[in-house]
């Protein structure tokens, strides 16, 4: 029968290391573009429905994430449906809210681990909210920290960030400015939206050898890093190459400034599979740019569904959605 997982159950079975391992496997096999088509968005009045689907090459399950939005009341629902690739049976339905945050951070940790200079990292975080915290926890699953410095506009938010991550075995220091958070860091996490969509990270702040993780410019209108960050990057790795190039505000702004990245940009699947070398010297500046992908949602959802079933958690759908022969 179909397994049903609410958000509380998803959170209880989620684990960073298995999630990152599942993503590594998924990206190593995600070479065919037809397996993960472009996302679609239906709009009507103040309502929207976004779908992201995929048939992974690295597992038994396929599926889609549906995001329903009632913009007028600022409410959204996330649903992930998983189907058996061989039988088309509906295997699981999951609340996708937490998975959306988990998968973004876990994918960033996978990319950062492959791109950052070897050894413990000094992390500068711009942002102190949900995604920023998840990114630090995900990175802690793959790397040791020398220190973490965090900036967000409100001192109380910075203090709360440090308090909520106090269980990590590292020093977490609030910074008075984004530049102070970045100073001396060799791994920078951008996980904040500016109120006026102006860049929050400037390329002039970066020292040689820095790895930048940027997750906040996913559509044309959004900005997170300035063109100088892209200009100084020796390598740009993306989760969805064409979307990052043509539909993310940061790359659109870089192109408008005359910055051509076509000879130094590649997909995360190429990095994970070894088709692209990623960082080749310790002095290079490397950027990982994310807009989100069904590869990530399905890999993490399948991991959670498997863990829940083994633990005897979740509920079963009281009816069967019967596959039919045609």
GROMACS .gro file of C-alpha atoms in nm:
model
  326
    1UNK     CA    1   0.000   0.000   0.000
    2UNK     CA    2   0.100   0.362  -0.051
    3UNK     CA    3   0.296   0.508   0.241
    4UNK     CA    4   0.190   0.853   0.369
    5UNK     CA    5   0.447   1.071   0.547
    6UNK     CA    6   0.361   1.400   0.713
    7UNK     CA    7   0.622   1.666   0.778
    8UNK     CA    8   0.686   1.556   1.136
    9UNK     CA    9   0.767   1.203   1.024
   10UNK     CA   10   0.990   1.331   0.744
   11UNK     CA   11   1.189   1.534   0.995
   12UNK     CA   12   1.220   1.238   1.232
   13UNK     CA   13   1.371   1.003   0.970
   14UNK     CA   14   1.589   1.253   0.784
   15UNK     CA   15   1.967   1.221   0.825
   16UNK     CA   16   2.228   1.437   0.651
   17UNK     CA   17   2.486   1.174   0.561
   18UNK     CA   18   2.244   0.928   0.393
   19UNK     CA   19   2.079   1.221   0.214
   20UNK     CA   20   2.411   1.347   0.077
   21UNK     CA   21   2.503   0.992  -0.026
   22UNK     CA   22   2.170   0.955  -0.206
   23UNK     CA   23   2.228   1.284  -0.388
   24UNK     CA   24   2.580   1.179  -0.488
   25UNK     CA   25   2.438   0.861  -0.641
   26UNK     CA   26   2.156   1.049  -0.812
   27UNK     CA   27   2.383   1.311  -0.969
   28UNK     CA   28   2.634   1.052  -1.082
   29UNK     CA   29   2.355   0.894  -1.289
   30UNK     CA   30   2.170   1.213  -1.397
   31UNK     CA   31   2.327   1.252  -1.742
   32UNK     CA   32   2.019   1.232  -1.967
   33UNK     CA   33   1.832   1.561  -1.991
   34UNK     CA   34   1.506   1.385  -2.078
   35UNK     CA   35   1.496   1.229  -1.732
   36UNK     CA   36   1.448   1.568  -1.565
   37UNK     CA   37   1.246   1.809  -1.785
   38UNK     CA   38   1.212   2.179  -1.715
   39UNK     CA   39   0.976   2.276  -1.434
   40UNK     CA   40   0.632   2.400  -1.532
   41UNK     CA   41   0.426   2.673  -1.367
   42UNK     CA   42   0.052   2.721  -1.416
   43UNK     CA   43  -0.082   3.061  -1.309
   44UNK     CA   44  -0.431   3.199  -1.265
   45UNK     CA   45  -0.519   3.512  -1.072
   46UNK     CA   46  -0.332   3.489  -0.742
   47UNK     CA   47  -0.292   3.110  -0.765
   48UNK     CA   48  -0.001   2.909  -0.901
   49UNK     CA   49   0.089   2.544  -0.940
   50UNK     CA   50   0.451   2.442  -1.005
   51UNK     CA   51   0.557   2.087  -1.093
   52UNK     CA   52   0.906   1.935  -1.099
   53UNK     CA   53   0.930   1.577  -1.223
   54UNK     CA   54   1.194   1.317  -1.290
   55UNK     CA   55   1.281   0.956  -1.371
   56UNK     CA   56   1.612   0.902  -1.189
   57UNK     CA   57   1.867   0.672  -1.343
   58UNK     CA   58   1.991   0.559  -1.004
   59UNK     CA   59   1.700   0.390  -0.833
   60UNK     CA   60   1.368   0.221  -0.841
   61UNK     CA   61   1.147   0.526  -0.791
   62UNK     CA   62   1.034   0.813  -1.012
   63UNK     CA   63   0.811   1.100  -0.919
   64UNK     CA   64   0.728   1.466  -0.897
   65UNK     CA   65   0.701   1.754  -0.654
   66UNK     CA   66   0.394   1.975  -0.674
   67UNK     CA   67   0.395   2.321  -0.518
   68UNK     CA   68   0.054   2.486  -0.481
   69UNK     CA   69   0.053   2.854  -0.400
   70UNK     CA   70  -0.224   3.089  -0.287
   71UNK     CA   71  -0.028   3.410  -0.332
   72UNK     CA   72  -0.298   3.636  -0.192
   73UNK     CA   73  -0.276   3.475   0.153
   74UNK     CA   74   0.093   3.377   0.122
   75UNK     CA   75   0.029   3.005   0.171
   76UNK     CA   76   0.197   2.714  -0.006
   77UNK     CA   77   0.161   2.336   0.000
   78UNK     CA   78   0.431   2.091  -0.107
   79UNK     CA   79   0.350   1.734  -0.214
   80UNK     CA   80   0.595   1.472  -0.339
   81UNK     CA   81   0.462   1.163  -0.516
   82UNK     CA   82   0.687   0.859  -0.568
   83UNK     CA   83   0.610   0.579  -0.815
   84UNK     CA   84   0.778   0.247  -0.886
   85UNK     CA   85   0.954   0.273  -1.222
   86UNK     CA   86   0.879  -0.089  -1.318
   87UNK     CA   87   0.512  -0.116  -1.219
   88UNK     CA   88   0.390   0.249  -1.203
   89UNK     CA   89   0.257   0.174  -0.851
   90UNK     CA   90   0.217   0.477  -0.626
   91UNK     CA   91   0.473   0.397  -0.354
   92UNK     CA   92   0.460   0.703  -0.129
   93UNK     CA   93   0.310   1.049  -0.078
   94UNK     CA   94   0.516   1.291   0.131
   95UNK     CA   95   0.471   1.640   0.269
   96UNK     CA   96   0.753   1.810   0.081
   97UNK     CA   97   0.796   2.121   0.296
   98UNK     CA   98   1.099   2.014   0.500
   99UNK     CA   99   1.238   1.806   0.216
  100UNK     CA  100   1.267   2.126   0.009
  101UNK     CA  101   1.495   2.280   0.270
  102UNK     CA  102   1.685   1.960   0.344
  103UNK     CA  103   1.759   1.881  -0.020
  104UNK     CA  104   1.891   2.229  -0.100
  105UNK     CA  105   2.138   2.223   0.189
  106UNK     CA  106   2.238   1.860   0.134
  107UNK     CA  107   2.311   1.928  -0.234
  108UNK     CA  108   2.514   2.235  -0.142
  109UNK     CA  109   2.713   2.024   0.104
  110UNK     CA  110   2.781   1.766  -0.166
  111UNK     CA  111   2.901   2.037  -0.407
  112UNK     CA  112   3.103   2.223  -0.142
  113UNK     CA  113   3.277   1.906  -0.028
  114UNK     CA  114   3.388   1.838  -0.385
  115UNK     CA  115   3.489   2.199  -0.458
  116UNK     CA  116   3.635   2.344  -0.138
  117UNK     CA  117   4.005   2.324  -0.057
  118UNK     CA  118   4.094   2.010   0.140
  119UNK     CA  119   4.081   2.010   0.517
  120UNK     CA  120   3.881   2.204   0.778
  121UNK     CA  121   3.703   2.513   0.646
  122UNK     CA  122   3.640   2.861   0.781
  123UNK     CA  123   3.281   2.942   0.691
  124UNK     CA  124   3.126   3.283   0.634
  125UNK     CA  125   2.745   3.279   0.633
  126UNK     CA  126   2.529   3.562   0.502
  127UNK     CA  127   2.183   3.497   0.637
  128UNK     CA  128   2.061   3.344   0.962
  129UNK     CA  129   1.729   3.185   0.870
  130UNK     CA  130   1.603   2.837   0.790
  131UNK     CA  131   1.827   2.776   0.487
  132UNK     CA  132   2.138   2.923   0.649
  133UNK     CA  133   2.105   2.696   0.953
  134UNK     CA  134   2.035   2.391   0.739
  135UNK     CA  135   2.342   2.463   0.526
  136UNK     CA  136   2.574   2.480   0.825
  137UNK     CA  137   2.436   2.152   0.960
  138UNK     CA  138   2.468   1.985   0.620
  139UNK     CA  139   2.828   2.102   0.583
  140UNK     CA  140   2.908   1.976   0.932
  141UNK     CA  141   2.820   1.627   0.807
  142UNK     CA  142   3.099   1.635   0.548
  143UNK     CA  143   3.364   1.881   0.674
  144UNK     CA  144   3.528   1.995   0.993
  145UNK     CA  145   3.502   2.366   1.076
  146UNK     CA  146   3.775   2.595   1.196
  147UNK     CA  147   3.511   2.859   1.266
  148UNK     CA  148   3.174   2.991   1.146
  149UNK     CA  149   3.099   3.364   1.121
  150UNK     CA  150   2.743   3.477   1.047
  151UNK     CA  151   2.588   3.805   0.943
  152UNK     CA  152   2.226   3.909   0.915
  153UNK     CA  153   2.087   4.261   0.963
  154UNK     CA  154   1.947   4.208   1.314
  155UNK     CA  155   2.179   4.134   1.607
  156UNK     CA  156   1.915   3.916   1.774
  157UNK     CA  157   1.892   3.697   1.463
  158UNK     CA  158   2.268   3.648   1.462
  159UNK     CA  159   2.262   3.559   1.831
  160UNK     CA  160   1.976   3.313   1.781
  161UNK     CA  161   2.165   3.149   1.491
  162UNK     CA  162   2.468   3.091   1.716
  163UNK     CA  163   2.249   2.961   1.999
  164UNK     CA  164   2.057   2.714   1.783
  165UNK     CA  165   2.379   2.572   1.634
  166UNK     CA  166   2.566   2.562   1.965
  167UNK     CA  167   2.561   2.180   1.963
  168UNK     CA  168   2.807   2.179   1.672
  169UNK     CA  169   3.168   2.138   1.775
  170UNK     CA  170   3.286   2.474   1.645
  171UNK     CA  171   3.302   2.844   1.725
  172UNK     CA  172   3.006   3.039   1.584
  173UNK     CA  173   3.072   3.413   1.588
  174UNK     CA  174   2.817   3.685   1.498
  175UNK     CA  175   2.963   3.941   1.254
  176UNK     CA  176   2.873   4.308   1.232
  177UNK     CA  177   2.867   4.321   0.849
  178UNK     CA  178   2.859   4.082   0.553
  179UNK     CA  179   3.215   4.182   0.470
  180UNK     CA  180   3.326   4.090   0.822
  181UNK     CA  181   3.155   3.751   0.793
  182UNK     CA  182   3.336   3.680   0.466
  183UNK     CA  183   3.678   3.813   0.572
  184UNK     CA  184   3.919   3.521   0.606
  185UNK     CA  185   3.660   3.262   0.505
  186UNK     CA  186   3.745   2.999   0.246
  187UNK     CA  187   3.384   2.882   0.220
  188UNK     CA  188   3.103   3.138   0.187
  189UNK     CA  189   2.734   3.053   0.210
  190UNK     CA  190   2.484   3.302   0.067
  191UNK     CA  191   2.143   3.220   0.210
  192UNK     CA  192   1.964   3.551   0.245
  193UNK     CA  193   1.743   3.769   0.028
  194UNK     CA  194   1.809   4.142   0.018
  195UNK     CA  195   1.494   4.351   0.053
  196UNK     CA  196   1.563   4.545  -0.269
  197UNK     CA  197   1.719   4.254  -0.461
  198UNK     CA  198   2.062   4.416  -0.459
  199UNK     CA  199   2.359   4.176  -0.427
  200UNK     CA  200   2.455   4.076  -0.074
  201UNK     CA  201   2.799   3.934  -0.165
  202UNK     CA  202   3.060   4.140  -0.350
  203UNK     CA  203   3.340   3.982  -0.546
  204UNK     CA  204   3.598   4.225  -0.408
  205UNK     CA  205   3.558   4.061  -0.064
  206UNK     CA  206   3.672   3.717  -0.179
  207UNK     CA  207   4.022   3.591  -0.118
  208UNK     CA  208   4.193   3.340  -0.353
  209UNK     CA  209   4.086   2.984  -0.278
  210UNK     CA  210   3.732   3.072  -0.171
  211UNK     CA  211   3.435   2.851  -0.254
  212UNK     CA  212   3.100   3.032  -0.276
  213UNK     CA  213   2.764   2.857  -0.232
  214UNK     CA  214   2.482   3.074  -0.371
  215UNK     CA  215   2.121   2.957  -0.343
  216UNK     CA  216   1.912   3.274  -0.338
  217UNK     CA  217   1.882   3.386  -0.701
  218UNK     CA  218   1.651   3.130  -0.859
  219UNK     CA  219   1.449   3.353  -1.094
  220UNK     CA  220   1.525   3.652  -1.314
  221UNK     CA  221   1.416   3.912  -1.059
  222UNK     CA  222   1.633   3.786  -0.773
  223UNK     CA  223   1.991   3.894  -0.697
  224UNK     CA  224   2.239   3.755  -0.449
  225UNK     CA  225   2.599   3.796  -0.576
  226UNK     CA  226   2.735   4.083  -0.782
  227UNK     CA  227   2.886   4.042  -1.133
  228UNK     CA  228   3.237   4.063  -0.985
  229UNK     CA  229   3.181   3.733  -0.802
  230UNK     CA  230   3.105   3.568  -1.135
  231UNK     CA  231   3.392   3.751  -1.308
  232UNK     CA  232   3.643   3.630  -1.050
  233UNK     CA  233   3.518   3.270  -1.051
  234UNK     CA  234   3.756   3.030  -1.221
  235UNK     CA  235   3.487   2.761  -1.214
  236UNK     CA  236   3.106   2.787  -1.186
  237UNK     CA  237   2.918   2.467  -1.103
  238UNK     CA  238   2.537   2.459  -1.132
  239UNK     CA  239   2.264   2.217  -1.037
  240UNK     CA  240   2.056   2.304  -1.347
  241UNK     CA  241   2.289   2.457  -1.604
  242UNK     CA  242   2.047   2.611  -1.853
  243UNK     CA  243   1.821   2.757  -1.583
  244UNK     CA  244   2.115   2.911  -1.400
  245UNK     CA  245   2.254   3.059  -1.721
  246UNK     CA  246   1.933   3.204  -1.860
  247UNK     CA  247   1.683   3.236  -1.574
  248UNK     CA  248   1.876   3.337  -1.260
  249UNK     CA  249   1.917   3.707  -1.193
  250UNK     CA  250   2.285   3.684  -1.100
  251UNK     CA  251   2.395   3.524  -1.426
  252UNK     CA  252   2.169   3.751  -1.629
  253UNK     CA  253   2.332   4.052  -1.461
  254UNK     CA  254   2.678   3.909  -1.525
  255UNK     CA  255   2.598   3.860  -1.893
  256UNK     CA  256   2.466   4.217  -1.915
  257UNK     CA  257   2.799   4.333  -1.770
  258UNK     CA  258   2.982   4.154  -2.051
  259UNK     CA  259   3.098   3.857  -1.843
  260UNK     CA  260   3.107   3.534  -2.044
  261UNK     CA  261   3.112   3.214  -1.836
  262UNK     CA  262   3.051   2.959  -2.110
  263UNK     CA  263   3.407   2.824  -2.098
  264UNK     CA  264   3.410   2.782  -1.716
  265UNK     CA  265   3.060   2.666  -1.625
  266UNK     CA  266   2.950   2.305  -1.582
  267UNK     CA  267   2.673   2.093  -1.432
  268UNK     CA  268   2.693   1.932  -1.089
  269UNK     CA  269   2.626   1.594  -1.253
  270UNK     CA  270   2.949   1.635  -1.451
  271UNK     CA  271   3.142   1.721  -1.134
  272UNK     CA  272   3.003   1.428  -0.934
  273UNK     CA  273   3.059   1.179  -1.217
  274UNK     CA  274   3.415   1.297  -1.275
  275UNK     CA  275   3.352   1.435  -1.623
  276UNK     CA  276   3.452   1.782  -1.493
  277UNK     CA  277   3.752   1.829  -1.261
  278UNK     CA  278   3.605   2.112  -1.055
  279UNK     CA  279   3.873   2.298  -0.863
  280UNK     CA  280   4.221   2.232  -1.005
  281UNK     CA  281   4.433   2.462  -0.785
  282UNK     CA  282   4.412   2.581  -0.426
  283UNK     CA  283   4.407   2.947  -0.537
  284UNK     CA  284   4.102   2.928  -0.762
  285UNK     CA  285   3.773   3.093  -0.670
  286UNK     CA  286   3.487   2.851  -0.729
  287UNK     CA  287   3.112   2.920  -0.727
  288UNK     CA  288   2.833   2.668  -0.681
  289UNK     CA  289   2.506   2.820  -0.804
  290UNK     CA  290   2.176   2.647  -0.722
  291UNK     CA  291   1.818   2.698  -0.840
  292UNK     CA  292   1.678   2.364  -0.721
  293UNK     CA  293   1.595   2.047  -0.912
  294UNK     CA  294   1.369   1.743  -0.903
  295UNK     CA  295   1.688   1.534  -0.885
  296UNK     CA  296   1.729   1.666  -0.532
  297UNK     CA  297   1.366   1.633  -0.423
  298UNK     CA  298   1.330   1.275  -0.545
  299UNK     CA  299   1.661   1.150  -0.405
  300UNK     CA  300   1.591   1.285  -0.057
  301UNK     CA  301   1.222   1.188  -0.061
  302UNK     CA  302   1.308   0.830  -0.161
  303UNK     CA  303   1.566   0.814   0.120
  304UNK     CA  304   1.307   0.936   0.372
  305UNK     CA  305   1.039   0.698   0.248
  306UNK     CA  306   1.276   0.402   0.273
  307UNK     CA  307   1.388   0.500   0.623
  308UNK     CA  308   1.028   0.546   0.740
  309UNK     CA  309   0.916   0.212   0.601
  310UNK     CA  310   1.206   0.032   0.771
  311UNK     CA  311   1.126   0.207   1.100
  312UNK     CA  312   0.754   0.127   1.076
  313UNK     CA  313   0.664   0.495   1.062
  314UNK     CA  314   0.402   0.677   0.857
  315UNK     CA  315   0.051   0.573   0.760
  316UNK     CA  316  -0.088   0.376   0.471
  317UNK     CA  317  -0.332   0.518   0.217
  318UNK     CA  318  -0.664   0.345   0.288
  319UNK     CA  319  -0.728   0.291  -0.084
  320UNK     CA  320  -0.508   0.168  -0.367
  321UNK     CA  321  -0.441   0.380  -0.673
  322UNK     CA  322  -0.459   0.094  -0.922
  323UNK     CA  323  -0.228   0.105  -1.227
  324UNK     CA  324  -0.419   0.017  -1.543
  325UNK     CA  325  -0.305  -0.156  -1.861
  326UNK     CA  326  -0.333   0.043  -2.183
   0.00000   0.00000   0.00000
